[in-house]
Coordinates of C-alpha atoms and ligand atoms in Angstrom, one line a residue:
X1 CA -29.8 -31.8 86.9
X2 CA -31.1 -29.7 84.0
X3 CA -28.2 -27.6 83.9
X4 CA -25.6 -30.6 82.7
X5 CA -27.1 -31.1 79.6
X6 CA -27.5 -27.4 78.5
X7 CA -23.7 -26.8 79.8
X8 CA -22.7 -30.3 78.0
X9 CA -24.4 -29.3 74.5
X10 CA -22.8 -25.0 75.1
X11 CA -19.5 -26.9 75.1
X12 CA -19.8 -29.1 72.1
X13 CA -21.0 -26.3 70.3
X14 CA -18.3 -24.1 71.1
X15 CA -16.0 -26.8 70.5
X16 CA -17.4 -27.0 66.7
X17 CA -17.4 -23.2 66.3
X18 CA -13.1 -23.2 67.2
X19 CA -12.8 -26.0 64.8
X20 CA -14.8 -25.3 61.9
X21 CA -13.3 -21.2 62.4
X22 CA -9.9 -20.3 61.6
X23 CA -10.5 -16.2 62.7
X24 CA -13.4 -15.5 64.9
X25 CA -13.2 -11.4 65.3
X26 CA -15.9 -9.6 67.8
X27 CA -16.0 -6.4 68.4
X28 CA -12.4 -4.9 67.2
X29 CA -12.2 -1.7 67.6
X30 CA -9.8 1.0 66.3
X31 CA -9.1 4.8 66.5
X32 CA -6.4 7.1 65.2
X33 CA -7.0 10.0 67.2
X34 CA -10.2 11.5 66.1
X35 CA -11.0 9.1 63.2
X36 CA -13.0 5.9 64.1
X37 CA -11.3 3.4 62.4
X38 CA -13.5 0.7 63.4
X39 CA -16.1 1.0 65.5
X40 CA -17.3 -2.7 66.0
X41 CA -16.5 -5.2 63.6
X42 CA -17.2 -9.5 64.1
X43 CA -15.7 -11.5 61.6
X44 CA -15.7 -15.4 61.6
X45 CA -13.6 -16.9 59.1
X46 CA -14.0 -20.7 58.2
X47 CA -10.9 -22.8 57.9
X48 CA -9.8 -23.4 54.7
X49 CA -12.0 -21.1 53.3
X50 CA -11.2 -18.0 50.8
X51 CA -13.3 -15.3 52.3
X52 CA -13.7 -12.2 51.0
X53 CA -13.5 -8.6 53.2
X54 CA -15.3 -5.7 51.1
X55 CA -16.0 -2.5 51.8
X56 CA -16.1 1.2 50.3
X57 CA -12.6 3.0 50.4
X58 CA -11.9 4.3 54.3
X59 CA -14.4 1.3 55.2
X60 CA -11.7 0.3 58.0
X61 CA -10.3 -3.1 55.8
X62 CA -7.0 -2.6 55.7
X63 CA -7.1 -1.4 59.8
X64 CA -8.8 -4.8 60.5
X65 CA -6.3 -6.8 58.7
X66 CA -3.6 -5.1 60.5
X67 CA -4.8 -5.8 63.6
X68 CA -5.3 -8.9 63.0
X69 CA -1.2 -9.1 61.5
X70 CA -0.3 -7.0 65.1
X71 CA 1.0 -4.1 62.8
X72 CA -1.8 -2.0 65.0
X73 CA -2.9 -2.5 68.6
X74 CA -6.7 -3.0 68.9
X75 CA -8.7 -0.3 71.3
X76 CA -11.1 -3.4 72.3
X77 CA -13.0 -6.7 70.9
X78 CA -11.9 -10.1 71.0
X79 CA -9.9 -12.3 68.6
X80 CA -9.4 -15.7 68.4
X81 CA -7.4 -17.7 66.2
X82 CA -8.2 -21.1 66.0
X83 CA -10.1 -21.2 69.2
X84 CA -7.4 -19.9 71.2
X85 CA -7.7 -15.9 72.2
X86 CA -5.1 -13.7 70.9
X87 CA -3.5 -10.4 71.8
X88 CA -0.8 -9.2 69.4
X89 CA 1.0 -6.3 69.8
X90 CA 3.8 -7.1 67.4
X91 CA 4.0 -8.2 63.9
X92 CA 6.1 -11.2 65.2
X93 CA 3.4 -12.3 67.3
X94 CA 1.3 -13.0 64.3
X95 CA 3.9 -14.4 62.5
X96 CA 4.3 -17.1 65.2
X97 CA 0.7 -17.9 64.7
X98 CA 2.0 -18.7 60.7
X99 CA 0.0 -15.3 59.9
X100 CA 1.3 -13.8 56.5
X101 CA 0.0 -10.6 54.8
X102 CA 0.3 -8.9 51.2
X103 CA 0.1 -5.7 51.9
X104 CA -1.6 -2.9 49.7
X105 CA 1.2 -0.5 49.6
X106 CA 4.1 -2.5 48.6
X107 CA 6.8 -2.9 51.6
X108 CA 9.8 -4.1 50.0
X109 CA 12.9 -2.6 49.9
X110 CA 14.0 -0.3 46.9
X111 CA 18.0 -1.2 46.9
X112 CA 17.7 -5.1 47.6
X113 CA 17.6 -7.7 45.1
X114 CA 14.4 -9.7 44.2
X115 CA 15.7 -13.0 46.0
X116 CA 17.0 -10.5 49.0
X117 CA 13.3 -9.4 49.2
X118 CA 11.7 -12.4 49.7
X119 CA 14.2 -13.6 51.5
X120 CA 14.6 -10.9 53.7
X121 CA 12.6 -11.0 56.9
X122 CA 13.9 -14.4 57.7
X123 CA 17.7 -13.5 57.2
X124 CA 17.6 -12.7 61.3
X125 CA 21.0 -11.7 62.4
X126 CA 22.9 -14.9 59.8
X127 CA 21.9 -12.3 57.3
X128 CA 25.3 -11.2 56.3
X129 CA 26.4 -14.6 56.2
X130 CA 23.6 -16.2 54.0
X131 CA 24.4 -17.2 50.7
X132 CA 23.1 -15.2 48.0
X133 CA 23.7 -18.2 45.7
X134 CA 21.4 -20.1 48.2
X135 CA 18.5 -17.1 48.0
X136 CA 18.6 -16.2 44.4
X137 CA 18.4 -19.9 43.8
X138 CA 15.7 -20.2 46.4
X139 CA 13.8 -17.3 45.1
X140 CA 13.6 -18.5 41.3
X141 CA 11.9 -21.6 42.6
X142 CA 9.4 -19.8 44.3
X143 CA 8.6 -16.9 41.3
X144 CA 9.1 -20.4 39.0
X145 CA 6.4 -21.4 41.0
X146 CA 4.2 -18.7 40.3
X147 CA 5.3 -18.7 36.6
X148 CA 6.5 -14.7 37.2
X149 CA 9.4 -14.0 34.7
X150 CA 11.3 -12.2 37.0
X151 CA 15.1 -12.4 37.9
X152 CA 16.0 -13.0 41.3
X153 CA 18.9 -10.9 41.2
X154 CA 17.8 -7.8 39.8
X155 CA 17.9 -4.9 42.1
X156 CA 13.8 -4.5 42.9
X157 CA 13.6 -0.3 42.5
X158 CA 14.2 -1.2 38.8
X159 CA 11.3 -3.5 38.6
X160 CA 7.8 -1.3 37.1
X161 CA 5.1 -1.6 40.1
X162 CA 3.3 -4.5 39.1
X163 CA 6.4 -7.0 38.6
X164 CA 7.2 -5.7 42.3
X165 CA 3.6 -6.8 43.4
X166 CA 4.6 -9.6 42.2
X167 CA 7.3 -10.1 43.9
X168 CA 5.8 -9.2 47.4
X169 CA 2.7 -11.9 46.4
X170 CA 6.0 -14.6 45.9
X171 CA 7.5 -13.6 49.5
X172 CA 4.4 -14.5 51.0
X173 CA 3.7 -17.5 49.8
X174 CA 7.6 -18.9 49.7
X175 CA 6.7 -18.9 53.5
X176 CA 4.9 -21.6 55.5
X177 CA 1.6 -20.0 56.9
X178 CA -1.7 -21.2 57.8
X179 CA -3.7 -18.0 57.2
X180 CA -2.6 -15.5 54.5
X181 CA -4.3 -12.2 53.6
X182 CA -4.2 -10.7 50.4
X183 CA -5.0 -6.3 50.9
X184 CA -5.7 -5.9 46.8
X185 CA -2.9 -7.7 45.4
X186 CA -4.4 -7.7 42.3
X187 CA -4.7 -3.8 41.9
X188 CA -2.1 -3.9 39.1
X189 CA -2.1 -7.0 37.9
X190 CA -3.3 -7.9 34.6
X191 CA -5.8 -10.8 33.9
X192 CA -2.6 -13.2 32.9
X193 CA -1.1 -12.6 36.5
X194 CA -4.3 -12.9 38.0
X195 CA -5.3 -16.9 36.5
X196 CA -2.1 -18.0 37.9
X197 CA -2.4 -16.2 41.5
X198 CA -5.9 -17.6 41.8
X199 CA -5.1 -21.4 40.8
X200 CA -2.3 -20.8 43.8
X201 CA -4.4 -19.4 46.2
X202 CA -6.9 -22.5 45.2
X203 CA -4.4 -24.8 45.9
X204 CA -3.4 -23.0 49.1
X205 CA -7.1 -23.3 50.2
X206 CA -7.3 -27.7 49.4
X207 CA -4.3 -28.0 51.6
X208 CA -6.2 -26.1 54.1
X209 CA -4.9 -23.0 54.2
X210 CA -7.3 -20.1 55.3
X211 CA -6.9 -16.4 53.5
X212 CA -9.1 -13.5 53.5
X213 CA -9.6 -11.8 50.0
X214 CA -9.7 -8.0 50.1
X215 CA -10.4 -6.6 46.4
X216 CA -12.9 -3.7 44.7
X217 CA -13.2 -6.1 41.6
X218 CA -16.1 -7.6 42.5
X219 CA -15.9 -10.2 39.3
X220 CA -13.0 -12.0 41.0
X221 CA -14.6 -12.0 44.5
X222 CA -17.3 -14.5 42.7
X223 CA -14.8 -16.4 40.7
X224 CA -12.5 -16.8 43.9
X225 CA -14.3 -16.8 47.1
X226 CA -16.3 -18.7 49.7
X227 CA -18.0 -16.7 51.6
X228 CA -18.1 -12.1 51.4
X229 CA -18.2 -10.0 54.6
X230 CA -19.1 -6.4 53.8
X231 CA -18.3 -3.8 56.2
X232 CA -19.1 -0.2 56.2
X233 CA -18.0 2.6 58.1
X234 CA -15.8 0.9 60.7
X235 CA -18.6 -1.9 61.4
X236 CA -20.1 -5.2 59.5
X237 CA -23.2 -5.0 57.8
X238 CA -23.6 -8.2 56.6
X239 CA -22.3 -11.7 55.5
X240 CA -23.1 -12.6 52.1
X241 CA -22.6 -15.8 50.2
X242 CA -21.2 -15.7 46.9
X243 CA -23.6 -19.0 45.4
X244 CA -26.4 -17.1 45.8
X245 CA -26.3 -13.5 45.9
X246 CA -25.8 -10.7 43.4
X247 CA -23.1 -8.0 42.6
X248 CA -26.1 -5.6 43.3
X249 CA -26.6 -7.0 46.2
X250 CA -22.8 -6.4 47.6
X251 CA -22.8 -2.9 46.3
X252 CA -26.0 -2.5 48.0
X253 CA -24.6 -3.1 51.1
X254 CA -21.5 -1.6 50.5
X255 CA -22.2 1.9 49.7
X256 CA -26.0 1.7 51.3
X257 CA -28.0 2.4 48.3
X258 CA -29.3 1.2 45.1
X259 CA -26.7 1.5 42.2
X260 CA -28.0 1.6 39.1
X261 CA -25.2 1.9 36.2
X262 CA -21.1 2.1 36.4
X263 CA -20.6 3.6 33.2
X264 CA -21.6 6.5 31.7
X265 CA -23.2 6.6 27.9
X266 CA -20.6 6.9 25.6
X267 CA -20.7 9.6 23.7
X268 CA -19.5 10.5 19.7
X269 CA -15.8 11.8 19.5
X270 CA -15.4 14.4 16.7
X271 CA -13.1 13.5 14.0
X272 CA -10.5 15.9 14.6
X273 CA -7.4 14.4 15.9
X274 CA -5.3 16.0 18.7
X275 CA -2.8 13.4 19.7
X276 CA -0.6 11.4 16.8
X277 CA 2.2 9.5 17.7
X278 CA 4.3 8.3 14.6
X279 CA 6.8 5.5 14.5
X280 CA 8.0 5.7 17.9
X281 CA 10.4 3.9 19.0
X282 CA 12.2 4.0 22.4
X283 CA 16.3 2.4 23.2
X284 CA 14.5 -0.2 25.5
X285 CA 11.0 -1.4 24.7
X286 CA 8.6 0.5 22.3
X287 CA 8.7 -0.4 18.4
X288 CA 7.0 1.1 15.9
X289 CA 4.3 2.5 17.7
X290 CA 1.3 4.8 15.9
X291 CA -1.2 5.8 17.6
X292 CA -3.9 8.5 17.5
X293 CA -6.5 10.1 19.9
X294 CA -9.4 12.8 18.9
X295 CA -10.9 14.9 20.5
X296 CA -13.9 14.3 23.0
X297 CA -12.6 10.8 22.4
X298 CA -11.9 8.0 25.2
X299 CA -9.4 5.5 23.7
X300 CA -8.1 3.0 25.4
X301 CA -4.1 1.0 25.7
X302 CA -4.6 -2.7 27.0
X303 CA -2.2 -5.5 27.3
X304 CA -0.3 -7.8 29.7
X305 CA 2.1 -6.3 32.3
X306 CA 5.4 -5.1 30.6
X307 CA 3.7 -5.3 26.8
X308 CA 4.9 -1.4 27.0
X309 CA 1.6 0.5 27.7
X310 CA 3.6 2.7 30.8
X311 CA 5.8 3.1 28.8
X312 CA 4.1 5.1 26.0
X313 CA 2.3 7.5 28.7
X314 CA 5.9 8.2 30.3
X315 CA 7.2 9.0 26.6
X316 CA 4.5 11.4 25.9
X317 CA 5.3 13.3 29.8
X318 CA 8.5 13.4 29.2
X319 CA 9.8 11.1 31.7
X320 CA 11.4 8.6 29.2
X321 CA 13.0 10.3 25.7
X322 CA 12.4 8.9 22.2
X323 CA 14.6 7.3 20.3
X324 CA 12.9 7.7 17.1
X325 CA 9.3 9.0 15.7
X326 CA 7.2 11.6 16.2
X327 CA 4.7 13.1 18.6
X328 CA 2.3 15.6 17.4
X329 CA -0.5 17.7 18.7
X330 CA -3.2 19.3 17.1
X331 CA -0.8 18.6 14.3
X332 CA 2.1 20.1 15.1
X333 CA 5.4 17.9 16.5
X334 CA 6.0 18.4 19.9
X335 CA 9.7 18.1 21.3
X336 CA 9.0 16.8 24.7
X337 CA 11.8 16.6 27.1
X338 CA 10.8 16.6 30.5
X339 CA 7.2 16.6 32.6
X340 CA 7.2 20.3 32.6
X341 CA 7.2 20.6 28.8
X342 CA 4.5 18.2 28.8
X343 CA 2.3 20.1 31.1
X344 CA 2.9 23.4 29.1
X345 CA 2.2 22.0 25.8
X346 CA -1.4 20.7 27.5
X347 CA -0.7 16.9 28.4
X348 CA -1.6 15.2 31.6
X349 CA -0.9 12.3 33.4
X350 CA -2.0 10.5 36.2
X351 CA 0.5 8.3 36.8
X352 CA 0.2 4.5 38.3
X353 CA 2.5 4.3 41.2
X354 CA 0.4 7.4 43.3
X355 CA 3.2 6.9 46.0
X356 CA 6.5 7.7 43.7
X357 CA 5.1 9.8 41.3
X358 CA 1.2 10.9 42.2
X359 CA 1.5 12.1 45.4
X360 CA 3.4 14.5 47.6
X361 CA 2.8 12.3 50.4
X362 CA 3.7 14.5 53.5
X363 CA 1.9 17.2 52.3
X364 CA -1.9 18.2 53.3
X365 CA -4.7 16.8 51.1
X366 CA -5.4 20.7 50.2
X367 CA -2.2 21.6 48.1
X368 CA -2.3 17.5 46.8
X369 CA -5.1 18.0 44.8
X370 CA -4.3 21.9 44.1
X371 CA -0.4 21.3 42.9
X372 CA -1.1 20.5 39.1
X373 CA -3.0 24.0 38.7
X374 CA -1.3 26.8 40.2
X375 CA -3.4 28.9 37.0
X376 CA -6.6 27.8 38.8
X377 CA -5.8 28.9 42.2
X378 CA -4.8 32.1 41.4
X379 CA -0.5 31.8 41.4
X380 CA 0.0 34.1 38.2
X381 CA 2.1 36.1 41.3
X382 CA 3.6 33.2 43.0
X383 CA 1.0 34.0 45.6
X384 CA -1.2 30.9 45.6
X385 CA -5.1 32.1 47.1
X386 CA -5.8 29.4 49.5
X387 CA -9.2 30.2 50.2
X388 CA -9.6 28.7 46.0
X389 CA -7.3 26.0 47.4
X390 CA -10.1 25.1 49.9
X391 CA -12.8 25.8 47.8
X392 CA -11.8 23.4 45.2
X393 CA -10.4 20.7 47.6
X394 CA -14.0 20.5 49.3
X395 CA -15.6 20.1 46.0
X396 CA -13.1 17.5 45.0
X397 CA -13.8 15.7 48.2
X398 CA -17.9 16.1 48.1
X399 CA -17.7 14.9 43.7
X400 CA -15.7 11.7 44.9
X401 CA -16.8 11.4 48.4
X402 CA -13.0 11.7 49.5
X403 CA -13.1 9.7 53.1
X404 CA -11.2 12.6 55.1
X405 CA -10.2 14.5 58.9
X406 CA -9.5 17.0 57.1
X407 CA -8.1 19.1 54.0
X408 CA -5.4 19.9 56.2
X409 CA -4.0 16.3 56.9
X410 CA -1.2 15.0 55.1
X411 CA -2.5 12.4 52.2
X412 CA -0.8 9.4 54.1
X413 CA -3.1 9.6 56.7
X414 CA -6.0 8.6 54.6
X415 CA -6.8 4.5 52.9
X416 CA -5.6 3.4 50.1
X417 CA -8.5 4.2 47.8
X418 CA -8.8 7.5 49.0
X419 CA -5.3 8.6 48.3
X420 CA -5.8 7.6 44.8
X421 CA -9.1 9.7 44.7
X422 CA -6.9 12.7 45.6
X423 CA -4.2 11.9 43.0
X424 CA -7.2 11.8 40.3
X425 CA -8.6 14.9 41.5
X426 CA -5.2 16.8 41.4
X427 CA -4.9 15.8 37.5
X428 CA -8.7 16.5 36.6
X429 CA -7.8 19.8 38.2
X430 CA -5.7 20.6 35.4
X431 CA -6.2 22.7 32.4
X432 CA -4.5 20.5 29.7
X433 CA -6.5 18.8 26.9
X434 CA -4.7 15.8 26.5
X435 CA -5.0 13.3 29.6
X436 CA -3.4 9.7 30.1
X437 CA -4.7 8.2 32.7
X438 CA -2.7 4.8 34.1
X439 CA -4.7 3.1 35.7
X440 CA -6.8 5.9 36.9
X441 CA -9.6 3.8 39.6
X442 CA -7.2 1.2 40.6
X443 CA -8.2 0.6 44.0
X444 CA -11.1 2.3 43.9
X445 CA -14.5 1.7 45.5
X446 CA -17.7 1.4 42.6
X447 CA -19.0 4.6 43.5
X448 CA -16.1 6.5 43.3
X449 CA -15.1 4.3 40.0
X450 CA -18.5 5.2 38.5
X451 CA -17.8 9.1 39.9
X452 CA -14.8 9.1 38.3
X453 CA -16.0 7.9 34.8
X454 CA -18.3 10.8 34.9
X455 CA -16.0 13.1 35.3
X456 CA -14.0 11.8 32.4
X457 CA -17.1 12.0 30.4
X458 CA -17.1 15.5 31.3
X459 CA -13.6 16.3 30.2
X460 CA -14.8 14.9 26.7
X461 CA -17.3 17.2 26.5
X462 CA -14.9 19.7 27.5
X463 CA -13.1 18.3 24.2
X464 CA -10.6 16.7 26.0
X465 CA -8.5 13.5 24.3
X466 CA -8.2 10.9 26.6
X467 CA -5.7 8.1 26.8
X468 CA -6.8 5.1 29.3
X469 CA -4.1 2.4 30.5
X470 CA -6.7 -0.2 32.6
X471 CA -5.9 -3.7 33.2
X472 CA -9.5 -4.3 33.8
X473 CA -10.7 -5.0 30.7
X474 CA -14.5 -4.2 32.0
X475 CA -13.0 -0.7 32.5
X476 CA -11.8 -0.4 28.6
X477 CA -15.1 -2.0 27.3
X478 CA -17.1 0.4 29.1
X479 CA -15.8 3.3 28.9
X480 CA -13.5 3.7 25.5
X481 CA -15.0 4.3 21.8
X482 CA -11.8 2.2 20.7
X483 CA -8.8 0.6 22.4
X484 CA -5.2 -0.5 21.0
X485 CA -3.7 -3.1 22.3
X486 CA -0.5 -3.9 23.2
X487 CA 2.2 -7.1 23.2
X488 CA 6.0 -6.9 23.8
X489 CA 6.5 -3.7 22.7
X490 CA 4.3 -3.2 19.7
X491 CA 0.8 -2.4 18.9
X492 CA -0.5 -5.8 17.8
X493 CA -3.9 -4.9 16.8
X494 CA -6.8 -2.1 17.4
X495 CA -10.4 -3.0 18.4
X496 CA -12.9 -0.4 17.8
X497 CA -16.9 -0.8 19.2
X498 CA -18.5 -4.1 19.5
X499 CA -15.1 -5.7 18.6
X500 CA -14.0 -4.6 22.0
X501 CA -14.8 -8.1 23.2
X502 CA -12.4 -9.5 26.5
X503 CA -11.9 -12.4 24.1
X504 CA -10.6 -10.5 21.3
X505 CA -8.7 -8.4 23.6
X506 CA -7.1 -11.1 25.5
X507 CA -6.5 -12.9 21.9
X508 CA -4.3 -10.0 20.8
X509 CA -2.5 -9.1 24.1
X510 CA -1.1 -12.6 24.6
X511 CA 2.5 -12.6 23.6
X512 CA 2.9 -14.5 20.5
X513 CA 5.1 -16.9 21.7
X514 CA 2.9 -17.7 24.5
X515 CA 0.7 -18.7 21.2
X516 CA 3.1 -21.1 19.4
Ligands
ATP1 N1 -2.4 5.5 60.3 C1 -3.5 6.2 60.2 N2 -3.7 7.4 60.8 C2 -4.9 8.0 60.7 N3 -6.0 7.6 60.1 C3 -5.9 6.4 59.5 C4 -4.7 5.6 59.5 N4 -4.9 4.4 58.9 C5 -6.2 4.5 58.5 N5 -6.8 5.6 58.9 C6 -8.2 6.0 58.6 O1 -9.0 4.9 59.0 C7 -10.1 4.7 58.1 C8 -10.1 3.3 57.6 O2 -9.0 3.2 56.7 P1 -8.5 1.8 56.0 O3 -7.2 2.1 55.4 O4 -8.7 0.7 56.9 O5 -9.7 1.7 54.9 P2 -9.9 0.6 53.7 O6 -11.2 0.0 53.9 O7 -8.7 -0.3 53.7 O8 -10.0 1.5 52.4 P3 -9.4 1.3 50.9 O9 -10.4 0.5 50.1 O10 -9.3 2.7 50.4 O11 -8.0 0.7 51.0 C9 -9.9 5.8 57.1 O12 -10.8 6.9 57.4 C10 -8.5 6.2 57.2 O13 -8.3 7.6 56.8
MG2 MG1 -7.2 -0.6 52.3

């Protein structure tokens, strides 16, 4: 007779687990060959909840989430989605369940239009016979929505990275779905993009929507989220809630020690000045722009999306010409017309889209992070020594704890932090003396970031002159002696020391019609 009761009071409470849980995950496993992906992760996600997935770079987040999206097959574990169990093995499957994800790596297509792209996975076999009147108007409502400037019918290869994150972020949410995962979405976006994003993904969340949050920016996982889930090494460590714990206490768990500071002490530039750019201007954006960097200096270029900041580290490699003004190093002008007269003349760049322009992506991790210094590795004969190929990938890896198989696999086999580790490590392989860095620890876990700092702080000591594009206007603060920033094209102002402030920064960055 005892036994009712207890089986009674089992069932209510598994009752009240399916309905108050939207994603209950025990278990999940995952391997790629040798490499444990996950080795045993449990994940319960309430509904209508923004939860938050965080983890060191190679942790196994991106894996989980696509497993859970049926892009991967899981080895073992259980999942149930709103108390029913669930076995996907296609990405259809998960779509049926109303599952959408934003992926880290943009999947869009290159040659289609905005509208086509956001359209595009619901087009079915009609596709030829939608109407692109229908879709473009369609689309403008949704990136309306989002209050993106951006026109449905431009061809989406010309869009800069960001504007197409943004238009991946507007595909997902044009669609009807009652979970939605977000895999860094706001790696490039700047703090403008970012307000209006999170008021959506609020207002998602009130009509009950439930979305897991993956992001290394740990100041938004407060300001956004319910509840954090940490997992290390293919396995959770710990659930954490955002009201009442710390950021110390996250990276704690994250990396599995105590962390003490993310930014190196800055450090007095000499007043010689390497880098001058004089009243450039450029056929499509830049006006007017001057700009100096010394040497042993950090300086920083900050502004909205599309205020021109790419733009001015692709005129000084080469990749865009100038239509007017001057560049000049150690005070003589340089005529810059391609990357490889950039690279001679002693100016690096490590670019922002790793995947078009950082990265050789078939190619083992090895000649990746050798390419940009042949000198180094000992080609003076065309005969490239890979035993100092080796040498210097392993130190790479140990300095920024590169999460690898091996040396020997290509660079697409590793996460999404880790690639851009390798990309960083390629250009601070190099023996120039001027280095732009765009976006340099986008996607990066803290202890890499703060890795990554120190190494630029050794460059400066080297006498290097550093040029720093960061959205994250932490990352200028911290790390720069002085920072321009830019709006539509110009320089609108420069900030140097305490005036770095994200207030005066944001004041100045804001478009001036935005101000009116
Ligand atoms: N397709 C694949 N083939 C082989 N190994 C893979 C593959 N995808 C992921 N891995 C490995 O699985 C591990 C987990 O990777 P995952 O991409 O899930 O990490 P992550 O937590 O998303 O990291 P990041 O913060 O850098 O994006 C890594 O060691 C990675 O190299
Ligand atoms: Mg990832």
């Amino acid at each position: 007779m005892q036994l009712i009761p207890i089986g009674i009071s089992k069932m209510v409470k598994v009752e009240v687990i399916m309905r108050e849980y939207s994603i209950v995950m025990n278990n999940v496993q995952k391997r790629f060959g040798g490499i444990h992906a996950l080795k045993s992760v449990d994940l319960k996600v309430k509904k209508g909840s923004i939860h938050a997935l965080v983890g060191e770079n190679g942790a196994g987040k991106s894996t989980l989430m696509k497993v859970l999206s049926g892009i991967y097959i899981k080895d073992g574990g259980k999942i149930t989605i709103d108390g029913q169990e669930v076995h996907f093995t296609t990405p259809r499957q998960s779509q049926e369940h109303n599952i959408g994800i934003i992926h880290q790596e943009l999947a869009l297509s290159k040659d289609l239009s905005v509208a086509e792209n956001i359209f595009l996975s619901d087009l079915g076999f009609g596709g030829a016979l939608v109407s692109t009147k229908k879709i473009n108007r369609l689309a403008k409502l949704a990136l309306d929505q989002l209050g993106f400037d951006i026109h449905p019918s431009t061809r989406l290869g010309d869009l800069s990275i960001a504007y197409q994150q943004m238009v991946e972020i507007a595909k997902s949410l044009a669609k009807n779905v009652n979970i939605l995962i977000l895999d860094e979405p706001t790696a490039i976006l700047s703090e403008k993009e970012i307000d209006v994003l999170f008021d959506k993904l609020r207002a998602l969340r009130d009509k009950g929507v439930t979305i897991i949050y993956i992001s290394h920016r740990l100041d938004e996982i407060f300001k956004l989220t319910d509840a954090i889930t940490v997992i290390k090494d293919g396995e959770t460590v710990i659930e954490l809630d955002p009201e009442t714990c710390t950021e110390n206490d996250i990276i704690c768990s994250m990396v599995g020690r105590q962390f003490n500071q993310l930014f190196p002490e800055k450090q007095i530039p000499s007043e010689e000045v390497v880098l001058e750019v004089i009243n450039l201007n450029t056929a499509k954006l830049l006006r007017n722009i001057n700009i100096n960097v010394k040497k042993g200096e950090i300086v920083g270029l900050a502004g909205i999306i599309g205020a021109g900041r790419t733009e001015i580290a692709r005129c000084l490699f080469g990749i865009d010409l100038i239509a007017s003004g001057e560049i000049k190093k150690n005070g003589k002008t340089l005529h810059i017309n391609n990357p490889a007269d950039a690279v001679k003349l002693g100016i690096g760049l490590v670019p922002e889209s790793r995947k078009e322009q950082g990265a050789i992506l078939s190619r083992p991790i090895r000649e990746n992070i050798t390419l940009s210094n042949l000198k180094k590795t000992g080609s003076t004969f065309g005969i490239i020594n890979r035993l100092k190929e080796i040498t210097i990938s392993n130190e790479f890896r140990k300095r920024l704890a590169i999460k690898l198989g091996s040396i020997e696999d290509p660079i697409s086999s590793l996460s999404g932090g880790n690639q851009q580790k390798v990309v960083i490590a390629k250009w601070l392989n190099t023996d120039c003396d001027v280095l732009i860095l765009d976006e340099p620890t986008r996607g990066v876990d803290v202890g890499a970031k703060s890795e990554i700092y120190n190494i630029i702080l050794e460059l400066t000591q080297k006498g290097y002159a550093i040029l720093i594009i960061s959205s994250e206007l932490m990352e200028i603060i911290g790390l720069c002696h002085r920072t321009y920033v830019m709006s539509e094209g110009e320089i609108a102002g420069e900030l140097i020391g305490d005036d770095m402030t994200e207030k005066n920064i944001m004041r100045m960055a804001l478009p001036k019609r935005a101000l009116i």
